[in-house]
Every structure is written in structure tokens, then in C-alpha cells.
mmCIF file of C-alpha atoms in Angstrom:
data_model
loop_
_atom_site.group_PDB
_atom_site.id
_atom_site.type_symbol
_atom_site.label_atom_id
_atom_site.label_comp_id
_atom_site.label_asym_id
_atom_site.label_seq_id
_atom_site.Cartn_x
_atom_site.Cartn_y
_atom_site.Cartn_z
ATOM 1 C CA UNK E 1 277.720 214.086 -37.010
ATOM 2 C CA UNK E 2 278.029 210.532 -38.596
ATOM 3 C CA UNK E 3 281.591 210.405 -38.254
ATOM 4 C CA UNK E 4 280.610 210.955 -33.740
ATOM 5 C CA UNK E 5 277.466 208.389 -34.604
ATOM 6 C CA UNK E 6 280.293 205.715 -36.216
ATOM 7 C CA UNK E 7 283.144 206.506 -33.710
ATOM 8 C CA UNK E 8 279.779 205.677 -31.135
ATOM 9 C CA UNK E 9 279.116 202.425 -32.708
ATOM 10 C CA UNK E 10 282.863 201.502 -33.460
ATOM 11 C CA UNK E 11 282.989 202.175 -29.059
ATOM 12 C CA UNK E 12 279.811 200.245 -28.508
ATOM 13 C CA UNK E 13 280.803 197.189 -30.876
ATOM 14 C CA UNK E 14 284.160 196.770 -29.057
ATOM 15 C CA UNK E 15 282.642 197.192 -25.778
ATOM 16 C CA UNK E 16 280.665 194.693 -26.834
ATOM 17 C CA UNK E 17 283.417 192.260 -28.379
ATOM 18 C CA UNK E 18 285.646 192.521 -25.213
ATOM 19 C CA UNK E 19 282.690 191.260 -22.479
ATOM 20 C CA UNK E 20 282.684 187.612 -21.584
ATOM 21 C CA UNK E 21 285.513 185.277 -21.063
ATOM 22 C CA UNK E 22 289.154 185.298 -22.796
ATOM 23 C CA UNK E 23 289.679 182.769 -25.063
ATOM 24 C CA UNK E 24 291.268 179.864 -24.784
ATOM 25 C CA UNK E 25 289.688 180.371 -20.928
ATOM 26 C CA UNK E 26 286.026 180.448 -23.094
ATOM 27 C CA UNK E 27 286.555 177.578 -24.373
ATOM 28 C CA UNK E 28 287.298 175.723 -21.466
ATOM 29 C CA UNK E 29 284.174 177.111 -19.567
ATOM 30 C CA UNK E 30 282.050 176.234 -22.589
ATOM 31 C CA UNK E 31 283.404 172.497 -21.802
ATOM 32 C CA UNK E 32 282.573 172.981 -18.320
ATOM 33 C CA UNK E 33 278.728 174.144 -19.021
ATOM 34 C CA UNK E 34 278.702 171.587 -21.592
ATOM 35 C CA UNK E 35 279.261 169.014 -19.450
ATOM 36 C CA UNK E 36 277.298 169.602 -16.287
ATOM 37 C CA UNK E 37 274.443 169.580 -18.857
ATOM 38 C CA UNK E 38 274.751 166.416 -20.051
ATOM 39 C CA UNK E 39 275.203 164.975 -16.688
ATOM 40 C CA UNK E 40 271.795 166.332 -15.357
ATOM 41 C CA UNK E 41 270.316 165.559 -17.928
ATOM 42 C CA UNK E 42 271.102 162.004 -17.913
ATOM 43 C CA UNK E 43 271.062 161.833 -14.331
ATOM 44 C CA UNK E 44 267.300 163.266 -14.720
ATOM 45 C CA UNK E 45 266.164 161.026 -17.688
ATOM 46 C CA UNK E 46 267.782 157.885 -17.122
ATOM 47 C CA UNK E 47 266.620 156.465 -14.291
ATOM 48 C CA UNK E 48 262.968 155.744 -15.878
ATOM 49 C CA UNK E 49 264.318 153.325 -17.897
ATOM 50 C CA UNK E 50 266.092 151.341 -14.843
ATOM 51 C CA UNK E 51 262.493 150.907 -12.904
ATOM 52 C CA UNK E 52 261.533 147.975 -13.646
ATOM 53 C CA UNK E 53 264.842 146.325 -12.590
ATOM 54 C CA UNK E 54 265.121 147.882 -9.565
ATOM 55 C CA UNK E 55 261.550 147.068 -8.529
ATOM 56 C CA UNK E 56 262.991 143.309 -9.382
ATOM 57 C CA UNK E 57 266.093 143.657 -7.363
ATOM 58 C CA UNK E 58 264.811 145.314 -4.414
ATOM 59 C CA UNK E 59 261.968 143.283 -4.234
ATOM 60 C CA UNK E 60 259.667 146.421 -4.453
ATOM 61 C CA UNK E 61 256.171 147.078 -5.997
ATOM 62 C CA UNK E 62 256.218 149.186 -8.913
ATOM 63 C CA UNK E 63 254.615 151.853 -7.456
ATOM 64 C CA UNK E 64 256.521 152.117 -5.109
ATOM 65 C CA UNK E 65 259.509 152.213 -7.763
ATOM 66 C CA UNK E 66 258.002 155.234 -9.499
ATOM 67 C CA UNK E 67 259.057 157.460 -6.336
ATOM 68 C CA UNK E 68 262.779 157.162 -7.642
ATOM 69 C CA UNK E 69 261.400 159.279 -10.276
ATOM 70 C CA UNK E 70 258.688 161.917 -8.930
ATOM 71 C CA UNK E 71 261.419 162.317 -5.205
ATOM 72 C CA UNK E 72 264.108 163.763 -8.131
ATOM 73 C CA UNK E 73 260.903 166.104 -9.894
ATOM 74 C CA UNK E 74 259.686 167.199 -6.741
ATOM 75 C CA UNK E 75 263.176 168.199 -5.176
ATOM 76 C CA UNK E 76 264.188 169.833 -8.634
ATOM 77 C CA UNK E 77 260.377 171.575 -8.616
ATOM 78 C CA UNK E 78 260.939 173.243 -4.968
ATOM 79 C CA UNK E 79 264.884 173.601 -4.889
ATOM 80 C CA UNK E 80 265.236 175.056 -8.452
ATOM 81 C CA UNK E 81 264.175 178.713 -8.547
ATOM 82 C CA UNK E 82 265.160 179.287 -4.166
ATOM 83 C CA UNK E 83 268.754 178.162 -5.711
ATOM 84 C CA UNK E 84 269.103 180.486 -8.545
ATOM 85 C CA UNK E 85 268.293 183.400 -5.622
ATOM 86 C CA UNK E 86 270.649 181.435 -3.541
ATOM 87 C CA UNK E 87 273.656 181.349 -6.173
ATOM 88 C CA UNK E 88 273.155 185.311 -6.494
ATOM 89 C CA UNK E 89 274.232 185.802 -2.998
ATOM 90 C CA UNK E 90 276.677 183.349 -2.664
ATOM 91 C CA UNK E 91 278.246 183.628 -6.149
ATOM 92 C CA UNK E 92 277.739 181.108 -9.488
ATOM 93 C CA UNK E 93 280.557 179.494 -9.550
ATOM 94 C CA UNK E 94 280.232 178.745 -6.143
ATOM 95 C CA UNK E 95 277.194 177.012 -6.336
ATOM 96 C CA UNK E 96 277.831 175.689 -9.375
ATOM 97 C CA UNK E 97 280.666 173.737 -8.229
ATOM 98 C CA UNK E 98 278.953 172.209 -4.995
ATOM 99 C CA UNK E 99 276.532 171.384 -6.846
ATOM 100 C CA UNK E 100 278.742 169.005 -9.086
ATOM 101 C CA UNK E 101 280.255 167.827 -6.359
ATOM 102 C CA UNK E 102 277.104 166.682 -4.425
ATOM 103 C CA UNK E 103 275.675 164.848 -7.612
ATOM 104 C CA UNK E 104 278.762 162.899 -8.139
ATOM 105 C CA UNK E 105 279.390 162.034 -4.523
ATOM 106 C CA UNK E 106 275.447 160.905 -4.764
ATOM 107 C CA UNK E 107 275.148 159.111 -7.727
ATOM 108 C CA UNK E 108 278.714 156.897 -7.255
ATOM 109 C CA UNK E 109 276.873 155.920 -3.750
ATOM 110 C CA UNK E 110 274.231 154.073 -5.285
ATOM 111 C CA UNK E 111 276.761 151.339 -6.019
ATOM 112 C CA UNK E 112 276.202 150.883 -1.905
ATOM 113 C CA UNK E 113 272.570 150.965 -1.984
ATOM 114 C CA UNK E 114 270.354 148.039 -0.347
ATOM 115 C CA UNK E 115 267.026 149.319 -0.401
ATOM 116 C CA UNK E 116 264.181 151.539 -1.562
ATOM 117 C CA UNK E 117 264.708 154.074 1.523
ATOM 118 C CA UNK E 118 268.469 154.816 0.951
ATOM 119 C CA UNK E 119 268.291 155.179 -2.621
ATOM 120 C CA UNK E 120 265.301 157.980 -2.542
ATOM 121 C CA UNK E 121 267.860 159.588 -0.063
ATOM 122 C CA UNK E 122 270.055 159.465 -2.908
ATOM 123 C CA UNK E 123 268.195 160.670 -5.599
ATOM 124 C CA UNK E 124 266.931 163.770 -3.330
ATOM 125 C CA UNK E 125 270.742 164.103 -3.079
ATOM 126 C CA UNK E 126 271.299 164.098 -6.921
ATOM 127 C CA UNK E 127 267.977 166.538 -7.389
ATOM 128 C CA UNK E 128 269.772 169.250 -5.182
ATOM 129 C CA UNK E 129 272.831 168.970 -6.718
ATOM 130 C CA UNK E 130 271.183 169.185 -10.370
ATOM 131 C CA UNK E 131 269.512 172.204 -8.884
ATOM 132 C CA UNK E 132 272.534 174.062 -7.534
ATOM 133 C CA UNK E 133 274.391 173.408 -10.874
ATOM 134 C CA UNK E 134 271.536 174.163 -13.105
ATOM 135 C CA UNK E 135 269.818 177.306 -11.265
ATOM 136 C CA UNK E 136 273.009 179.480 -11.868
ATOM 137 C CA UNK E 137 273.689 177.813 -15.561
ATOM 138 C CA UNK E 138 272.375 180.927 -17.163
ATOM 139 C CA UNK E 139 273.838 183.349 -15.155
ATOM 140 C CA UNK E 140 277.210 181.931 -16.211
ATOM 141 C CA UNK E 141 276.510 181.496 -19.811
ATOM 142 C CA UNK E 142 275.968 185.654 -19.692
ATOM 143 C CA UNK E 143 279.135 185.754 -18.326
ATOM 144 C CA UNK E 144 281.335 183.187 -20.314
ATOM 145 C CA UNK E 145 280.196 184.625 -23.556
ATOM 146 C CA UNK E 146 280.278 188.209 -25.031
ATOM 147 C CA UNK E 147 277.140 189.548 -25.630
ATOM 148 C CA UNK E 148 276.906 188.936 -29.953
ATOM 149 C CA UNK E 149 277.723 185.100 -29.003
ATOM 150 C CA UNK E 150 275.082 184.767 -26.468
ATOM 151 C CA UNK E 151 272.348 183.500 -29.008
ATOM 152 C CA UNK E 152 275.325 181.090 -30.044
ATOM 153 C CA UNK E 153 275.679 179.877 -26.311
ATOM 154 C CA UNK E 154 271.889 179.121 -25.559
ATOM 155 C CA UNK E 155 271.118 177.236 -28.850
ATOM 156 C CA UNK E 156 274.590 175.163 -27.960
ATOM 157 C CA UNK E 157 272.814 174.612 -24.490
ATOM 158 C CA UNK E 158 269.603 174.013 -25.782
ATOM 159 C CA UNK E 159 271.324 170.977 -28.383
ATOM 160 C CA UNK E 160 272.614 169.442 -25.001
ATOM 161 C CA UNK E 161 269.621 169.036 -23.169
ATOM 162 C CA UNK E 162 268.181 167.269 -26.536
ATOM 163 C CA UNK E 163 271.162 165.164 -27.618
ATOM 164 C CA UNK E 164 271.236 163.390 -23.854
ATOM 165 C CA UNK E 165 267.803 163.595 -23.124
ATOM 166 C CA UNK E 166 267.311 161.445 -26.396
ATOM 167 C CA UNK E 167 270.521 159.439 -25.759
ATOM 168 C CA UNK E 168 269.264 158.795 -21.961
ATOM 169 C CA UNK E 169 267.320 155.612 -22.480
ATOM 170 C CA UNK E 170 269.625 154.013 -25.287
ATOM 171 C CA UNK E 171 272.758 154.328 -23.081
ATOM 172 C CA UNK E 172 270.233 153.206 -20.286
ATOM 173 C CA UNK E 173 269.606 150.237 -21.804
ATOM 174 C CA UNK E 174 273.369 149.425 -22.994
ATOM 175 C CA UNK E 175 274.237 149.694 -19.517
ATOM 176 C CA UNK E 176 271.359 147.404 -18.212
ATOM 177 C CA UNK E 177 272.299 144.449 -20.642
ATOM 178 C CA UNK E 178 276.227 144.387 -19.189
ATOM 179 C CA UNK E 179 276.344 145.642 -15.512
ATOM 180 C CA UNK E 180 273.650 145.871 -12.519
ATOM 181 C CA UNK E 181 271.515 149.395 -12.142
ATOM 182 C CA UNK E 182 273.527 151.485 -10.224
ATOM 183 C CA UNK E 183 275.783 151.724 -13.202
ATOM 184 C CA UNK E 184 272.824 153.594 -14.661
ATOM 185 C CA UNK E 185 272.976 156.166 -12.522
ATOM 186 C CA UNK E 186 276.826 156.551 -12.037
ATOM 187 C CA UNK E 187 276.892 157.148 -15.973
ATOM 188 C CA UNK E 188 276.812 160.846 -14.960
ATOM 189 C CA UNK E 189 279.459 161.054 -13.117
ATOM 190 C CA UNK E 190 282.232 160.992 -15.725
ATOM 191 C CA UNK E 191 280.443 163.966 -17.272
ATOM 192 C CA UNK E 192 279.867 165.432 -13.571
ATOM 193 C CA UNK E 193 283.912 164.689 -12.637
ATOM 194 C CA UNK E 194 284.826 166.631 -16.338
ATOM 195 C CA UNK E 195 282.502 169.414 -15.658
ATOM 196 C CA UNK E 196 284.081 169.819 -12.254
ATOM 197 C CA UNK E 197 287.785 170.282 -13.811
ATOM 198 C CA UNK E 198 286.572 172.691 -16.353
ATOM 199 C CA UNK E 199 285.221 174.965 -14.097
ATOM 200 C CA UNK E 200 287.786 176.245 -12.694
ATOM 201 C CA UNK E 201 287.686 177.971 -16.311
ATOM 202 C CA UNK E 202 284.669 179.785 -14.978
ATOM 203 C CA UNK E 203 284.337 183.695 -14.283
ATOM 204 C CA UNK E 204 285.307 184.461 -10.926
ATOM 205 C CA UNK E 205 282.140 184.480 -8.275
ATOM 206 C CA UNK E 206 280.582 187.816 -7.607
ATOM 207 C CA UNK E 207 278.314 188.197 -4.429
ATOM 208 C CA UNK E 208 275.306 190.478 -4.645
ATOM 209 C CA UNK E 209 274.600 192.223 -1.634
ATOM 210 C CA UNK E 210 271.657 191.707 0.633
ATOM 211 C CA UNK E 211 270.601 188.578 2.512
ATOM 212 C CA UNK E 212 268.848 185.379 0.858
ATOM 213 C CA UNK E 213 265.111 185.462 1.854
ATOM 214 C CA UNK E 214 265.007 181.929 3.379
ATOM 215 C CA UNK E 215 260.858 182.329 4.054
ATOM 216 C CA UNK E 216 260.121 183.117 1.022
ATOM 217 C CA UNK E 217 261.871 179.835 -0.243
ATOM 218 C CA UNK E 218 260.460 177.720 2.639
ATOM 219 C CA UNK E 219 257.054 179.258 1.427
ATOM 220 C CA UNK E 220 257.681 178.429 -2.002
ATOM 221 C CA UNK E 221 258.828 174.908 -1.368
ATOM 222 C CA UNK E 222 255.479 174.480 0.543
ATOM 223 C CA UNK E 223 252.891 175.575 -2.107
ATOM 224 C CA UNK E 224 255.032 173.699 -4.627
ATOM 225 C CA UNK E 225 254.807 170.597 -2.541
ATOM 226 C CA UNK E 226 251.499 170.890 -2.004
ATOM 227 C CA UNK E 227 250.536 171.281 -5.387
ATOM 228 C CA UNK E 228 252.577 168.126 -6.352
ATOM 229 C CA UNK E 229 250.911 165.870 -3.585
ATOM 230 C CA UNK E 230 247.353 166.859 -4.639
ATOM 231 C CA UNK E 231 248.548 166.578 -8.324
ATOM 232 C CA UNK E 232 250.317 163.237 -8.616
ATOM 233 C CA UNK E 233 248.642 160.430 -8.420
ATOM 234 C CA UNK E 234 251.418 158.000 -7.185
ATOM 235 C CA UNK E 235 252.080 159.798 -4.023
ATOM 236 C CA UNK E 236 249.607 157.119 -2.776
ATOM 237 C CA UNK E 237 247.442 159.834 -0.784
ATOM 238 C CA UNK E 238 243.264 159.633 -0.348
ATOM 239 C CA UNK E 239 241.319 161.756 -2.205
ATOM 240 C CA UNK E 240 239.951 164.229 0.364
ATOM 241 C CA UNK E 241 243.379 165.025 1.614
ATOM 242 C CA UNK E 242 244.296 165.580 -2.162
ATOM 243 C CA UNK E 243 241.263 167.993 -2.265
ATOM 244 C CA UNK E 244 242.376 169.408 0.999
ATOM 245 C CA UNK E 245 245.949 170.208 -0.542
ATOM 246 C CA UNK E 246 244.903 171.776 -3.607
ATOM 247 C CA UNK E 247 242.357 174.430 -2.335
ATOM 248 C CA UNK E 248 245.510 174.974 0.920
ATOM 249 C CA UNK E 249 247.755 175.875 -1.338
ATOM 250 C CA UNK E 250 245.727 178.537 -3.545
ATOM 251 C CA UNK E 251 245.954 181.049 -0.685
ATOM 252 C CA UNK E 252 249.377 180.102 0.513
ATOM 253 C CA UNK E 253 250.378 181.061 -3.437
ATOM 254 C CA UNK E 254 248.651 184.148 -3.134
ATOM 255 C CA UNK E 255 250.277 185.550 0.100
ATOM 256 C CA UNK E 256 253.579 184.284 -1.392
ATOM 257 C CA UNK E 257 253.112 186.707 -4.737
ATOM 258 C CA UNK E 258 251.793 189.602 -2.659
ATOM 259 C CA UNK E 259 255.085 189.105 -0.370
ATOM 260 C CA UNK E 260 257.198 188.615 -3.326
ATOM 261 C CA UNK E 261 255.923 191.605 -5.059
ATOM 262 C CA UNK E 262 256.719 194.159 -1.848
ATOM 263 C CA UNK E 263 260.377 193.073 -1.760
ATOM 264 C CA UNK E 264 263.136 194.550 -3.898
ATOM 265 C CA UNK E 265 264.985 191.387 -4.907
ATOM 266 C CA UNK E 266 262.173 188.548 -4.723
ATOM 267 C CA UNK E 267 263.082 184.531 -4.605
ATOM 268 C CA UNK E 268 260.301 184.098 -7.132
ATOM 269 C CA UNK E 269 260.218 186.282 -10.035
ATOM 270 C CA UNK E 270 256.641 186.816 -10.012
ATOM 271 C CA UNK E 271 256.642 190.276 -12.347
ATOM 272 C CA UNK E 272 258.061 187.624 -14.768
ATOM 273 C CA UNK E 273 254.860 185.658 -15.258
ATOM 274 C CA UNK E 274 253.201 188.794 -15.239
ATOM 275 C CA UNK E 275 253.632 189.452 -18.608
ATOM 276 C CA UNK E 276 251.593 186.969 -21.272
ATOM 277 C CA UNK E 277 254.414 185.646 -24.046
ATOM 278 C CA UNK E 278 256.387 184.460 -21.302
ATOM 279 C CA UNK E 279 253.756 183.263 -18.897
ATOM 280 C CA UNK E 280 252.429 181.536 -21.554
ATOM 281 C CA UNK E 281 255.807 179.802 -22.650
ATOM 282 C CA UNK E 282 256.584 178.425 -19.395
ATOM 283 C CA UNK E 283 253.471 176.821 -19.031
ATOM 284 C CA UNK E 284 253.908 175.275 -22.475
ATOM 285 C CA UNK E 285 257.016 173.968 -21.587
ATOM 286 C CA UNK E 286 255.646 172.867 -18.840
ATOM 287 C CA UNK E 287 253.020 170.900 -20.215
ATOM 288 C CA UNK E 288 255.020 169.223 -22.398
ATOM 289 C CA UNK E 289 257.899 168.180 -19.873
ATOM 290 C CA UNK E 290 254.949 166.540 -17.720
ATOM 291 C CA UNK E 291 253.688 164.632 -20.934
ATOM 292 C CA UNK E 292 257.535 163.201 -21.972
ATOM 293 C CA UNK E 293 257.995 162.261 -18.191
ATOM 294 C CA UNK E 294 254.321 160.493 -17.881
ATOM 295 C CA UNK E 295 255.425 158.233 -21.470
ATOM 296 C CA UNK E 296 259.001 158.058 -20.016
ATOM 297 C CA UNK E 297 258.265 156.826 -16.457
ATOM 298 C CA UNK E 298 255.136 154.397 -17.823
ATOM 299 C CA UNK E 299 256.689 152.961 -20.937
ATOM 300 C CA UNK E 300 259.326 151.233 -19.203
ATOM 301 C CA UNK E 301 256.643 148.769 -16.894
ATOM 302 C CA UNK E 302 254.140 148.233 -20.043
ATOM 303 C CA UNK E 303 256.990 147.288 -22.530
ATOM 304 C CA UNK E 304 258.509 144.958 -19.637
ATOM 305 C CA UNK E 305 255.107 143.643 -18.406
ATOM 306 C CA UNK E 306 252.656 143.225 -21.126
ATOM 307 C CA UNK E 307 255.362 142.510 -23.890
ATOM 308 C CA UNK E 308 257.945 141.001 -22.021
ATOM 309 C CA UNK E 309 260.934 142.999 -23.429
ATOM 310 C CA UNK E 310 263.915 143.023 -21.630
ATOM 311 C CA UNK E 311 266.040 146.639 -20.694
ATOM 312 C CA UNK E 312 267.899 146.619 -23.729
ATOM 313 C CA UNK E 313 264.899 145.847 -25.907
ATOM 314 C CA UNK E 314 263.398 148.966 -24.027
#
């Protein structure tokens, strides 16, 4: 009997060992994950510290400089999940890779950018692309690594997203004190270009079957957008139409999770948030990603205006 339960394990351990990617083809999709990483995350993080220069260049008022910023939140808020849904039918790798390739064709066009109008175009641009890339990121970390390594794979991940998120405004402000602020945001494409080789490294796509709900995701993109114009203050909209948003979207978000909860493969994972420890960790993180991007997006325009510090001092 323990000689079956060991020959079990033995099978079960090796099964184990032999899932994810070959090496050296790992290592080279590693690279790749790597790498898109740090581009969105420095395409995400460093524009903050650019606003006050563009609202100089452009001639713009500062609040109206801000939208760089909350256009790229909003996009990634309503595109993110509807992507991840979107990547499962079409395949990872495949969306992976457009995605790449939309945020460096986006972010090497603000070098041709004239005004406030063309360059919120751009960053809408940049937020899908983040959000194709990033939405399936997960997906193909399961797949790149065998299943012991996984852990490995998320805290490597994890590292990334603090490294450049940390590194964002330094290298924003090196690049501000040499060259004009469009450099700022083509600093991800080097990463963005690298990522793009590597992945060819990636596992091959695999299509579920069954169609992409596109209502749902049109839905979804509705309540969330909603909620974000009744929300943030710098969308510039009166206060009754705020109210009016806020109590439309409660029962648009309710017909949404009833219609989500009926279907076999949902857009929104709403049996997700169903269960406490996790519905409670998302909205932690979410808390505290809307309290770094409050300092991040104000600390720029007080340092510059009340202290008089110039980018790289910032």
C-alpha cells in the first residue's frame, strides 16, 4: 500500500515538474512577461510627473492636464476585466501581443502631438493596449511556469510592478531635465519593443469555445463609467448630474450581476467577490491604488507651484 501511495506521488510530482514551458523557452517568456510589466507600469505611473510641463507647453489649465491621467484610469477601469474574457476566446498570446504593439505604436506618437485633444486620444490608445497585455498576464504566467514555480512567478511579477512603479517618477524626472515630454512617455517603448521579441517565447494560443458576451462588457463599461464620472471630481461635471450618475448606476450594477450570474462563462466574475477574503482584498487594493494615484497626480502641481521646484527636483 505505501509503495502504490509513493509510486502515486512519484506520478503526481513529475506530472507536476513537466507542466509549463521548456527551458531555455521559460526563460525567454519570463523576459517577455517581465518586460511588458515594466512598460505598463511606467507607461501608467509616469505621466503624473510630466503634468505640469505639459500644461506649460500646451498652454493648458491644469485641470484640464489632469485628464491625461484619469482618460488612462478610466480606459484601464472599463477595458480591463471585458479583455481578460476577450483574450480567453481569442487566445493569450494573441492579445497579449496586440496589445504591445498598440502601446508602442501609441506612445512613440506622442513625439507628433500638438495639443490636449490628440494626446488624450493617445493615452486612451496606450490604456487599451496596457489592458490587452495585462488582462491575459496571469493566464500566461500559469502557463509559462510549472505548477511548484508558480508562487516563484507571481512574487517575481509582483517585484516588477514595485521596482518601476517606484522608479517611474525618478526616471520621469531624468528625462524632463534633458529632452521635451514626449520622451516621458516613449520611455516604455524600449521595454514594450523587448517584450514584443520575447514573446514569441510564449505558449502557443489556445481558443476557448463559445462566443465573447459583448453586452455584458458594454454593460460593464457603462456602470464603470458612470461610477467614475459621479466619483471624480475633475471630470468637471455639476453636482446634480453627479448625483444623477451615482444612484443610475446602482441598478444598472444590479441587472449586470443577476445577468452575469445566469450565464455559464460570465465577463465579470461576480461569484468571485462573492466570497469575503477576496472581496475584501480587492477593495483594499483598491483603496490604496486610489490614495498613491491622488498623492501622485497632485504632488507634481503643489511641488511646482507653491515651491517652485523644477521636474527634476520633483
Amino acid at each position: 500500500m505505501h509503495g502504490n501511495r509513493a509510486s502515486e506521488t512519484g506520478v503526481s510530482q513529475a506530472g507536476e515538474d513537466q507542466s509549463g514551458l521548456p527551458l531555455p523557452r521559460r526563460y525567454w517568456a519570463i523576459a517577455a512577461l517581465c518586460l511588458s510589466t515594466a512598460a505598463i507600469v511606467l507607461d501608467g505611473a509616469i505621466a503624473a510627473i510630466a503634468l505640469p510641463t505639459i500644461t506649460r507647453d500646451l498652454g493648458i489649465n491644469p485641470s484640464s492636464a489632469v485628464h491625461v491621467v484619469t482618460i488612462y484610469q478610466l480606459v484601464s477601469v472599463v477595458s480591463l476585466i471585458p479583455m481578460a474574457a476577450l483574450g480567453d476566446r481569442l487566445g493569450h498570446r494573441s492579445v497579449y501581443r496586440f496589445g504591445l504593439v498598440l502601446l508602442t505604436i501609441s506612445v512613440l506618437l506622442c513625439f507628433f502631438v500638438g495639443g490636449l485633444i490628440p494626446l488624450l486620444a493617445l493615452r486612451f490608445a496606450q490604456a487599451v493596449g496596457a489592458s490587452l497585455a495585462l488582462s491575459v498576464s496571469s493566464a500566461l504566467l500559469r502557463s509559462v511556469y510549472p505548477s511548484r514555480l508558480l508562487g516563484r512567478g507571481l512574487a517575481l511579477n509582483t517585484i516588477m510592478v514595485s521596482v518601476f512603479s517606484s522608479l517611474a517618477p525618478t526616471l520621469g524626472g531624468a528625462i524632463l531635465a534633458h529632452a521635451r515630454w514626449p520622451m516621458v512617455f516613449a520611455s516604455a517603448a524600449p521595454f514594450a519593443l523587448a517584450a514584443l521579441l520575447c514573446s514569441r517565447a510564449l505558449p502557443d494560443p489556445v481558443r476557448r469555445p463559445g462566443r465573447f458576451d459583448a453586452g455584458a462588457a458594454l454593460l460593464y463599461g457603462l456602470v464603470m463609467t458612470m461610477l467614475f464620472g459621479a466619483i471624480d471630481g475633475n471630470v468637471g461635471l455639476p453636482g446634480p448630474l453627479r448625483v444623477a450618475l451615482l444612484f443610475g448606476a446602482i441598478p444598472l450594477g444590479i441587472v449586470l450581476v443577476r445577468r452575469e450570474r445566469r450565464v455559464e462563462r460570465p465577463v465579470i466574475p461576480v461569484d468571485l467577490l462573492g466570497r469575503p477574503l477576496l472581496a475584501l482584498s480587492a477593495l483594499g487594493s483598491l483603496l490604496c491604488f486610489a490614495a498613491s494615484m491622488c498623492v501622485m497626480v497632485m504632488l507634481p502641481f503643489r511641488l511646482d507651484s507653491l515651491y517652485g521646484m523644477s521636474a527634476p527636483q520633483i
